[in-house]
PDB file of C-alpha atoms in Angstrom:
ATOM      1  CA  GLN A1241      99.467 213.975 176.850  1.00  0.00           C
ATOM      2  CA  LYS A1242     101.942 216.818 176.567  1.00  0.00           C
ATOM      3  CA  GLU A1243     104.247 216.772 173.568  1.00  0.00           C
ATOM      4  CA  VAL A1244     107.330 217.003 175.736  1.00  0.00           C
ATOM      5  CA  GLU A1245     107.280 216.026 179.392  1.00  0.00           C
ATOM      6  CA  GLN A1246     109.825 216.632 182.087  1.00  0.00           C
ATOM      7  CA  ASN A1247     109.748 216.243 185.832  1.00  0.00           C
ATOM      8  CA  SER A1248     109.604 219.809 187.127  1.00  0.00           C
ATOM      9  CA  GLY A1249     111.707 218.975 190.173  1.00  0.00           C
ATOM     10  CA  PRO A1250     113.325 220.423 192.047  1.00  0.00           C
ATOM     11  CA  LEU A1251     116.055 217.840 191.758  1.00  0.00           C
ATOM     12  CA  SER A1252     118.757 218.141 194.397  1.00  0.00           C
ATOM     13  CA  VAL A1253     122.127 216.513 193.837  1.00  0.00           C
ATOM     14  CA  PRO A1254     125.260 216.678 196.005  1.00  0.00           C
ATOM     15  CA  GLU A1255     128.265 218.393 194.512  1.00  0.00           C
ATOM     16  CA  GLY A1256     130.452 215.928 192.649  1.00  0.00           C
ATOM     17  CA  ALA A1257     127.639 213.445 192.036  1.00  0.00           C
ATOM     18  CA  ILE A1258     125.897 212.602 188.767  1.00  0.00           C
ATOM     19  CA  ALA A1259     122.709 214.507 187.958  1.00  0.00           C
ATOM     20  CA  SER A1260     120.244 212.661 185.746  1.00  0.00           C
ATOM     21  CA  LEU A1261     117.536 214.559 183.894  1.00  0.00           C
ATOM     22  CA  ASN A1262     114.833 212.827 181.896  1.00  0.00           C
ATOM     23  CA  CYS A1263     112.466 213.814 179.133  1.00  0.00           C
ATOM     24  CA  THR A1264     109.788 211.929 177.206  1.00  0.00           C
ATOM     25  CA  TYR A1265     108.097 212.956 173.991  1.00  0.00           C
ATOM     26  CA  SER A1266     104.933 211.940 172.226  1.00  0.00           C
ATOM     27  CA  ASP A1267     105.698 212.405 168.533  1.00  0.00           C
ATOM     28  CA  ARG A1268     107.403 209.233 167.382  1.00  0.00           C
ATOM     29  CA  GLY A1269     108.484 211.004 164.194  1.00  0.00           C
ATOM     30  CA  SER A1270     110.665 213.504 166.060  1.00  0.00           C
ATOM     31  CA  GLN A1271     114.145 213.596 164.611  1.00  0.00           C
ATOM     32  CA  SER A1272     116.418 215.613 166.850  1.00  0.00           C
ATOM     33  CA  PHE A1273     116.535 216.546 170.484  1.00  0.00           C
ATOM     34  CA  PHE A1274     118.106 219.386 172.393  1.00  0.00           C
ATOM     35  CA  TRP A1275     119.033 220.228 175.946  1.00  0.00           C
ATOM     36  CA  TYR A1276     119.107 223.848 177.056  1.00  0.00           C
ATOM     37  CA  ARG A1277     120.166 225.335 180.364  1.00  0.00           C
ATOM     38  CA  GLN A1278     118.407 228.392 181.725  1.00  0.00           C
ATOM     39  CA  TYR A1279     119.611 230.335 184.709  1.00  0.00           C
ATOM     40  CA  SER A1280     117.022 232.316 186.637  1.00  0.00           C
ATOM     41  CA  GLY A1281     116.158 235.525 184.814  1.00  0.00           C
ATOM     42  CA  LYS A1282     118.270 234.616 181.807  1.00  0.00           C
ATOM     43  CA  SER A1283     117.490 233.183 178.395  1.00  0.00           C
ATOM     44  CA  PRO A1284     118.204 229.528 177.506  1.00  0.00           C
ATOM     45  CA  GLU A1285     121.584 228.431 176.230  1.00  0.00           C
ATOM     46  CA  LEU A1286     122.179 225.289 174.205  1.00  0.00           C
ATOM     47  CA  ILE A1287     124.103 222.532 175.965  1.00  0.00           C
ATOM     48  CA  MET A1288     123.953 219.809 173.352  1.00  0.00           C
ATOM     49  CA  PHE A1289     121.817 218.041 170.827  1.00  0.00           C
ATOM     50  CA  ILE A1290     121.410 214.419 169.791  1.00  0.00           C
ATOM     51  CA  TYR A1291     119.709 212.701 166.894  1.00  0.00           C
ATOM     52  CA  SER A1292     120.978 209.113 166.912  1.00  0.00           C
ATOM     53  CA  ASN A1293     120.045 206.396 169.360  1.00  0.00           C
ATOM     54  CA  GLY A1294     122.624 205.882 172.052  1.00  0.00           C
ATOM     55  CA  ASP A1295     124.916 208.189 173.968  1.00  0.00           C
ATOM     56  CA  LYS A1296     126.631 211.415 173.015  1.00  0.00           C
ATOM     57  CA  GLU A1297     129.262 212.858 175.306  1.00  0.00           C
ATOM     58  CA  ASP A1298     130.527 216.425 175.548  1.00  0.00           C
ATOM     59  CA  GLY A1299     132.753 217.127 178.508  1.00  0.00           C
ATOM     60  CA  ARG A1300     130.822 216.489 181.705  1.00  0.00           C
ATOM     61  CA  PHE A1301     127.551 216.152 179.810  1.00  0.00           C
ATOM     62  CA  THR A1302     126.142 213.012 178.209  1.00  0.00           C
ATOM     63  CA  ALA A1303     122.901 212.938 176.261  1.00  0.00           C
ATOM     64  CA  GLN A1304     121.144 209.614 175.829  1.00  0.00           C
ATOM     65  CA  LEU A1305     118.454 208.919 173.266  1.00  0.00           C
ATOM     66  CA  ASN A1306     116.110 205.956 172.986  1.00  0.00           C
ATOM     67  CA  LYS A1307     113.699 206.491 170.130  1.00  0.00           C
ATOM     68  CA  ALA A1308     111.889 203.196 170.696  1.00  0.00           C
ATOM     69  CA  SER A1309     110.966 204.270 174.217  1.00  0.00           C
ATOM     70  CA  GLN A1310     110.654 207.918 173.209  1.00  0.00           C
ATOM     71  CA  TYR A1311     112.868 209.309 175.882  1.00  0.00           C
ATOM     72  CA  VAL A1312     115.956 211.423 176.013  1.00  0.00           C
ATOM     73  CA  SER A1313     118.081 212.081 179.065  1.00  0.00           C
ATOM     74  CA  LEU A1314     120.947 214.284 180.145  1.00  0.00           C
ATOM     75  CA  LEU A1315     123.612 213.187 182.583  1.00  0.00           C
ATOM     76  CA  ILE A1316     125.860 215.717 184.276  1.00  0.00           C
ATOM     77  CA  ARG A1317     128.956 214.203 185.839  1.00  0.00           C
ATOM     78  CA  ASP A1318     130.928 215.782 188.647  1.00  0.00           C
ATOM     79  CA  SER A1319     128.088 218.224 189.312  1.00  0.00           C
ATOM     80  CA  GLN A1320     129.128 221.731 190.270  1.00  0.00           C
ATOM     81  CA  PRO A1321     127.136 224.455 192.049  1.00  0.00           C
ATOM     82  CA  SER A1322     127.275 226.415 188.791  1.00  0.00           C
ATOM     83  CA  ASP A1323     125.179 223.660 187.205  1.00  0.00           C
ATOM     84  CA  SER A1324     122.225 224.749 189.344  1.00  0.00           C
ATOM     85  CA  ALA A1325     119.673 225.915 186.789  1.00  0.00           C
ATOM     86  CA  THR A1326     116.542 224.844 184.960  1.00  0.00           C
ATOM     87  CA  TYR A1327     117.177 222.367 182.176  1.00  0.00           C
ATOM     88  CA  LEU A1328     114.853 222.439 179.199  1.00  0.00           C
ATOM     89  CA  CYS A1329     114.361 219.509 176.867  1.00  0.00           C
ATOM     90  CA  ALA A1330     113.357 220.448 173.322  1.00  0.00           C
ATOM     91  CA  VAL A1331     112.133 218.205 170.539  1.00  0.00           C
ATOM     92  CA  ASN A1332     112.310 219.033 166.862  1.00  0.00           C
ATOM     93  CA  ARG A1333     109.042 218.912 165.000  1.00  0.00           C
ATOM     94  CA  GLY A1334     110.569 219.994 161.710  1.00  0.00           C
ATOM     95  CA  ASN A1335     113.319 218.753 159.487  1.00  0.00           C
ATOM     96  CA  PHE A1336     116.847 218.459 160.814  1.00  0.00           C
ATOM     97  CA  GLY A1337     118.669 221.694 160.119  1.00  0.00           C
ATOM     98  CA  ASN A1338     115.342 223.537 159.957  1.00  0.00           C
ATOM     99  CA  GLU A1339     114.037 222.959 163.419  1.00  0.00           C
ATOM    100  CA  LYS A1340     110.712 223.811 164.947  1.00  0.00           C
ATOM    101  CA  LEU A1341     111.328 223.124 168.583  1.00  0.00           C
ATOM    102  CA  THR A1342     108.785 222.202 171.214  1.00  0.00           C
ATOM    103  CA  PHE A1343     110.024 222.750 174.757  1.00  0.00           C
ATOM    104  CA  GLY A1344     109.248 220.874 177.914  1.00  0.00           C
ATOM    105  CA  THR A1345     108.443 222.722 181.109  1.00  0.00           C
ATOM    106  CA  GLY A1346     111.952 222.205 182.427  1.00  0.00           C
ATOM    107  CA  THR A1347     113.533 220.515 185.421  1.00  0.00           C
ATOM    108  CA  ARG A1348     114.962 222.695 188.143  1.00  0.00           C
ATOM    109  CA  LEU A1349     118.305 221.299 189.301  1.00  0.00           C
ATOM    110  CA  THR A1350     120.026 222.332 192.514  1.00  0.00           C
ATOM    111  CA  ILE A1351     123.573 221.203 193.258  1.00  0.00           C
ATOM    112  CA  ILE A1352     124.198 221.104 196.983  1.00  0.00           C
ATOM    113  CA  PRO A1353     127.759 222.053 198.005  1.00  0.00           C
TER     114      PRO A1353
ATOM    115  CA  GLY B1024     129.398 232.844 166.163  1.00  0.00           C
ATOM    116  CA  ALA B1025     125.584 232.722 166.097  1.00  0.00           C
ATOM    117  CA  VAL B1026     124.898 235.698 168.326  1.00  0.00           C
ATOM    118  CA  VAL B1027     121.425 237.141 168.772  1.00  0.00           C
ATOM    119  CA  SER B1028     121.062 240.562 170.326  1.00  0.00           C
ATOM    120  CA  GLN B1029     117.808 241.615 171.983  1.00  0.00           C
ATOM    121  CA  HIS B1030     116.905 245.107 173.186  1.00  0.00           C
ATOM    122  CA  PRO B1031     115.880 246.455 175.543  1.00  0.00           C
ATOM    123  CA  SER B1032     116.795 244.046 178.317  1.00  0.00           C
ATOM    124  CA  TRP B1033     114.100 245.487 180.528  1.00  0.00           C
ATOM    125  CA  VAL B1034     111.357 248.055 180.141  1.00  0.00           C
ATOM    126  CA  ILE B1035     108.667 249.547 182.333  1.00  0.00           C
ATOM    127  CA  CYS B1036     105.696 251.132 180.632  1.00  0.00           C
ATOM    128  CA  LYS B1037     102.340 252.545 181.578  1.00  0.00           C
ATOM    129  CA  SER B1038      99.168 250.629 180.928  1.00  0.00           C
ATOM    130  CA  GLY B1039      97.733 251.477 177.516  1.00  0.00           C
ATOM    131  CA  THR B1040     101.022 252.343 175.871  1.00  0.00           C
ATOM    132  CA  SER B1041     102.971 250.329 173.294  1.00  0.00           C
ATOM    133  CA  VAL B1042     106.414 248.815 173.607  1.00  0.00           C
ATOM    134  CA  LYS B1043     108.737 247.651 170.840  1.00  0.00           C
ATOM    135  CA  ILE B1044     111.327 244.915 171.351  1.00  0.00           C
ATOM    136  CA  GLU B1045     114.101 244.329 168.822  1.00  0.00           C
ATOM    137  CA  CYS B1046     115.843 241.089 167.995  1.00  0.00           C
ATOM    138  CA  ARG B1047     118.910 241.083 165.766  1.00  0.00           C
ATOM    139  CA  SER B1048     121.085 238.264 164.484  1.00  0.00           C
ATOM    140  CA  LEU B1049     124.557 239.789 164.542  1.00  0.00           C
ATOM    141  CA  ASP B1050     126.707 237.361 162.601  1.00  0.00           C
ATOM    142  CA  PHE B1051     124.321 235.285 160.540  1.00  0.00           C
ATOM    143  CA  GLN B1052     121.224 235.679 158.456  1.00  0.00           C
ATOM    144  CA  ALA B1053     118.249 234.264 160.299  1.00  0.00           C
ATOM    145  CA  THR B1054     115.762 232.582 158.023  1.00  0.00           C
ATOM    146  CA  THR B1055     113.366 232.142 160.888  1.00  0.00           C
ATOM    147  CA  MET B1056     112.867 233.998 164.134  1.00  0.00           C
ATOM    148  CA  PHE B1057     110.673 232.991 167.030  1.00  0.00           C
ATOM    149  CA  TRP B1058     109.116 234.956 169.847  1.00  0.00           C
ATOM    150  CA  TYR B1059     108.497 233.382 173.225  1.00  0.00           C
ATOM    151  CA  ARG B1060     106.916 234.546 176.428  1.00  0.00           C
ATOM    152  CA  GLN B1061     107.827 233.125 179.798  1.00  0.00           C
ATOM    153  CA  PHE B1062     105.976 233.737 183.050  1.00  0.00           C
ATOM    154  CA  PRO B1063     107.752 233.130 186.362  1.00  0.00           C
ATOM    155  CA  LYS B1064     108.531 229.484 187.038  1.00  0.00           C
ATOM    156  CA  GLN B1065     106.914 228.433 183.765  1.00  0.00           C
ATOM    157  CA  SER B1066     108.356 227.188 180.513  1.00  0.00           C
ATOM    158  CA  LEU B1067     108.779 228.989 177.247  1.00  0.00           C
ATOM    159  CA  MET B1068     105.534 229.572 175.416  1.00  0.00           C
ATOM    160  CA  LEU B1069     105.903 230.098 171.686  1.00  0.00           C
ATOM    161  CA  MET B1070     103.976 233.165 170.581  1.00  0.00           C
ATOM    162  CA  ALA B1071     104.784 233.352 166.899  1.00  0.00           C
ATOM    163  CA  THR B1072     107.145 232.317 164.150  1.00  0.00           C
ATOM    164  CA  SER B1073     108.331 234.772 161.560  1.00  0.00           C
ATOM    165  CA  ASN B1074     110.167 234.383 158.291  1.00  0.00           C
ATOM    166  CA  GLU B1075     111.822 237.298 156.573  1.00  0.00           C
ATOM    167  CA  GLY B1076     109.418 239.164 154.350  1.00  0.00           C
ATOM    168  CA  SER B1077     106.416 237.080 155.353  1.00  0.00           C
ATOM    169  CA  LYS B1078     103.613 237.565 157.809  1.00  0.00           C
ATOM    170  CA  ALA B1079     104.201 235.981 161.164  1.00  0.00           C
ATOM    171  CA  THR B1080     102.451 232.769 162.090  1.00  0.00           C
ATOM    172  CA  TYR B1081     100.855 233.105 165.499  1.00  0.00           C
ATOM    173  CA  GLU B1082     100.215 230.296 167.929  1.00  0.00           C
ATOM    174  CA  GLN B1083      96.678 229.593 169.023  1.00  0.00           C
ATOM    175  CA  GLY B1084      95.476 232.027 171.636  1.00  0.00           C
ATOM    176  CA  VAL B1085      97.986 234.765 170.796  1.00  0.00           C
ATOM    177  CA  GLU B1086      96.329 237.971 169.611  1.00  0.00           C
ATOM    178  CA  LYS B1087      98.041 239.048 166.422  1.00  0.00           C
ATOM    179  CA  ASP B1088      96.592 242.553 166.641  1.00  0.00           C
ATOM    180  CA  LYS B1089      98.047 242.990 170.101  1.00  0.00           C
ATOM    181  CA  PHE B1090     101.455 241.456 169.481  1.00  0.00           C
ATOM    182  CA  LEU B1091     102.680 242.896 166.206  1.00  0.00           C
ATOM    183  CA  ILE B1092     105.643 241.132 164.674  1.00  0.00           C
ATOM    184  CA  ASN B1093     107.707 242.519 161.839  1.00  0.00           C
ATOM    185  CA  HIS B1094     110.538 240.610 160.208  1.00  0.00           C
ATOM    186  CA  ALA B1095     111.673 243.097 157.592  1.00  0.00           C
ATOM    187  CA  SER B1096     115.164 241.728 157.023  1.00  0.00           C
ATOM    188  CA  LEU B1097     117.178 238.570 157.549  1.00  0.00           C
ATOM    189  CA  THR B1098     118.789 240.096 160.619  1.00  0.00           C
ATOM    190  CA  LEU B1099     116.000 241.977 162.361  1.00  0.00           C
ATOM    191  CA  SER B1100     112.653 241.094 163.850  1.00  0.00           C
ATOM    192  CA  THR B1101     110.575 243.290 166.121  1.00  0.00           C
ATOM    193  CA  LEU B1102     107.759 242.560 168.535  1.00  0.00           C
ATOM    194  CA  THR B1103     105.448 245.417 169.467  1.00  0.00           C
ATOM    195  CA  VAL B1104     103.142 244.951 172.417  1.00  0.00           C
ATOM    196  CA  THR B1105     100.267 247.322 171.761  1.00  0.00           C
ATOM    197  CA  SER B1106      97.977 248.776 174.399  1.00  0.00           C
ATOM    198  CA  ALA B1107      99.904 246.957 177.083  1.00  0.00           C
ATOM    199  CA  HIS B1108      98.172 245.816 180.246  1.00  0.00           C
ATOM    200  CA  PRO B1109      99.619 244.561 183.522  1.00  0.00           C
ATOM    201  CA  GLU B1110      98.854 240.964 182.525  1.00  0.00           C
ATOM    202  CA  ASP B1111     101.263 241.413 179.602  1.00  0.00           C
ATOM    203  CA  SER B1112     104.100 241.746 182.091  1.00  0.00           C
ATOM    204  CA  SER B1113     106.422 238.875 181.329  1.00  0.00           C
ATOM    205  CA  PHE B1114     109.836 237.838 180.060  1.00  0.00           C
ATOM    206  CA  TYR B1115     109.885 237.993 176.260  1.00  0.00           C
ATOM    207  CA  ILE B1116     112.610 236.072 174.459  1.00  0.00           C
ATOM    208  CA  CYS B1117     113.420 235.889 170.786  1.00  0.00           C
ATOM    209  CA  SER B1118     115.371 233.175 169.071  1.00  0.00           C
ATOM    210  CA  ALA B1119     116.711 232.721 165.603  1.00  0.00           C
ATOM    211  CA  THR B1120     117.806 229.917 163.389  1.00  0.00           C
ATOM    212  CA  SER B1121     118.947 229.364 159.858  1.00  0.00           C
ATOM    213  CA  MET B1122     119.196 226.497 157.435  1.00  0.00           C
ATOM    214  CA  GLY B1123     121.875 224.118 158.562  1.00  0.00           C
ATOM    215  CA  PHE B1124     121.881 225.403 162.134  1.00  0.00           C
ATOM    216  CA  TYR B1125     121.409 222.984 164.959  1.00  0.00           C
ATOM    217  CA  GLY B1126     118.898 224.283 167.435  1.00  0.00           C
ATOM    218  CA  TYR B1127     118.054 227.870 168.178  1.00  0.00           C
ATOM    219  CA  THR B1128     120.144 230.771 169.347  1.00  0.00           C
ATOM    220  CA  PHE B1129     118.321 232.844 171.917  1.00  0.00           C
ATOM    221  CA  GLY B1130     118.452 236.531 172.587  1.00  0.00           C
ATOM    222  CA  SER B1131     119.065 237.697 176.123  1.00  0.00           C
ATOM    223  CA  GLY B1132     115.392 238.397 176.762  1.00  0.00           C
ATOM    224  CA  THR B1133     113.341 241.462 177.651  1.00  0.00           C
ATOM    225  CA  ARG B1134     111.608 241.805 180.975  1.00  0.00           C
ATOM    226  CA  LEU B1135     108.475 243.868 180.443  1.00  0.00           C
ATOM    227  CA  THR B1136     106.648 245.376 183.384  1.00  0.00           C
ATOM    228  CA  VAL B1137     103.391 247.194 182.744  1.00  0.00           C
ATOM    229  CA  VAL B1138     102.260 249.458 185.555  1.00  0.00           C
TER     230      VAL B1138
END
């Protein structure tokens, strides 16, 4: 079992709809979780992080964490063509504030105008 | 804040030569820097972790004599690909973090092509 698993996609979502990206992890002791966006040919950029069970909202993005089920998700509301990218889930293997991140393989998201 | 600069952004070199890639944290002191390699349509693969003043810790399968990492200061780490071969062609990305930071800040990446 991979440490961090994501559906590679591609995931196609109509413009204006909600895009839902999922990630599962194997290490039950993981403390914090991160979502990065990577445009083709570019390096990843941090979207948001979450460490408590439940939802965390930041603008159009909502991260959801369920430690009991070992999954973390990212919702993108009102999807825009500029959201088309690969989304990487990362799980912290170290202590919070001193992360050692393990990345999933990423989900490629395409927003259809 | 939290800007990481990586140079060069792209480089083409001949097989058998060496290439050095620099990674600098511009507005913070990075306690730890990481080097990743990414092949097309694949995820980030961690190559090594380096702490200032210490030897880098390499991931399994990464040749430490081929990929030389130096982290001489809290703001600079370098990756030297020695005796490069075409199979070393890839996108190399550094990232940096510090105590109290949330997540990593990535450099802009270096696309290496070995011909």
